[in-house]
XYZ file of C-alpha atoms in Angstrom:
130
model
C 19.253 -19.121 27.879
C 16.577 -20.013 30.513
C 13.781 -20.794 27.616
C 10.791 -22.976 27.734
C 10.103 -24.660 24.595
C 6.538 -24.876 22.819
C 5.815 -27.184 20.338
C 3.821 -25.343 17.850
C 3.103 -28.439 15.674
C 1.189 -30.212 18.715
C -1.438 -28.740 20.923
C 0.786 -26.487 22.625
C -0.640 -26.927 25.773
C 1.899 -28.721 27.612
C 4.329 -25.773 26.699
C 1.601 -23.332 27.849
C 1.428 -25.078 31.236
C 4.893 -24.890 31.925
C 4.491 -21.262 30.931
C 1.834 -20.820 33.476
C 4.102 -22.417 36.452
C 7.048 -19.808 35.563
C 4.018 -17.058 35.858
C 2.802 -18.647 39.360
C 6.629 -18.932 40.386
C 6.998 -14.944 39.952
C 9.250 -15.237 36.889
C 8.506 -13.006 33.990
C 8.321 -14.095 30.362
C 9.048 -13.016 26.850
C 6.796 -14.499 24.143
C 6.347 -14.489 20.913
C 2.798 -14.531 19.994
C 2.484 -15.363 16.700
C 3.897 -18.901 17.135
C 6.557 -18.631 14.596
C 9.147 -16.060 12.823
C 8.690 -14.241 10.269
C 10.068 -14.269 6.662
C 10.213 -10.803 5.961
C 9.646 -9.342 9.376
C 6.034 -8.532 8.756
C 3.727 -9.020 11.630
C 1.490 -12.235 11.482
C -1.701 -13.207 13.295
C -1.043 -13.803 16.879
C -2.188 -16.573 18.686
C -4.388 -16.928 21.536
C -2.021 -18.745 24.235
C -0.825 -15.215 25.557
C -4.230 -14.149 26.399
C -4.649 -17.530 27.920
C -1.516 -17.017 30.197
C -2.632 -13.390 31.257
C -5.962 -14.184 31.723
C -5.516 -17.091 34.007
C -2.554 -15.712 36.061
C -3.868 -12.170 36.310
C -0.676 -10.957 34.886
C -0.391 -7.542 32.612
C 0.866 -8.226 29.056
C 3.746 -5.532 27.643
C 3.844 -5.020 23.988
C 7.206 -4.976 22.612
C 8.185 -4.435 18.965
C 11.982 -5.887 18.270
C 13.281 -4.522 14.977
C 15.903 -6.162 12.874
C 15.375 -9.664 14.337
C 14.219 -11.356 11.076
C 17.487 -10.425 9.581
C 19.870 -11.435 12.548
C 18.268 -14.521 13.129
C 16.312 -15.539 9.782
C 13.775 -18.334 9.503
C 15.620 -21.845 9.135
C 18.687 -20.561 10.060
C 20.421 -21.756 13.426
C 22.963 -18.841 14.238
C 22.421 -15.697 14.983
C 24.369 -13.052 13.005
C 25.695 -10.088 14.468
C 24.112 -6.707 14.255
C 21.829 -4.628 16.594
C 18.211 -4.825 17.354
C 15.676 -1.931 18.775
C 13.035 -2.705 20.631
C 10.072 -0.555 21.577
C 7.775 -0.964 24.537
C 4.165 -0.285 25.112
C 1.902 0.124 27.815
C 0.533 -2.553 30.022
C -2.284 -4.374 28.934
C -4.307 -5.768 31.760
C -6.587 -8.853 31.106
C -10.233 -8.256 31.710
C -11.183 -9.791 35.468
C -12.301 -13.009 35.774
C -15.959 -13.534 35.777
C -18.614 -16.340 34.974
C -20.502 -13.573 33.151
C -18.271 -13.103 30.684
C -17.425 -15.336 27.465
C -14.217 -16.512 28.021
C -13.236 -17.466 24.358
C -14.618 -14.191 23.183
C -12.253 -12.108 25.832
C -9.382 -14.292 25.084
C -9.843 -13.505 21.469
C -10.623 -9.766 22.466
C -7.177 -9.689 24.151
C -5.262 -11.073 21.586
C -6.323 -8.599 18.992
C -5.432 -5.984 21.689
C -2.159 -6.690 21.943
C -1.582 -7.385 18.509
C -2.911 -3.766 17.632
C -0.777 -2.532 20.251
C 2.284 -4.184 18.985
C 1.204 -3.060 15.334
C 1.212 0.964 16.787
C 4.041 0.377 18.088
C 5.415 -0.439 14.707
C 3.954 2.687 13.006
C 5.065 4.953 15.530
C 8.879 3.939 15.007
C 8.385 4.666 11.135
C 6.971 7.832 11.962
C 10.025 8.569 14.203
C 12.817 7.254 12.059
């Protein structure tokens, strides 16, 4: 797989820079904004890195909910189990326009919370459909 490793135990900046270079080169990215896999499949708090990338490169974030991933690749496992996952996509979320007038840290945090909320809504929509 064409992956970019991000060391979540370090500062993560080097991994974010590699992700930024991929975006600058026209590539898309699939990011797991929680920074780790969940043991039980429940959403954990999102890290701000996804917002940093979106704002610095002016790219939208497409929220996605991946159902059954925690059962097929449990935390601590090195091998994927066979099975079926379901992926649900939400509407793109655009980062705020760059401006010297806005508090960048607050804007990044706000964008991170919007994306997490959108993913949580995808999860609740899936429960209502099932």
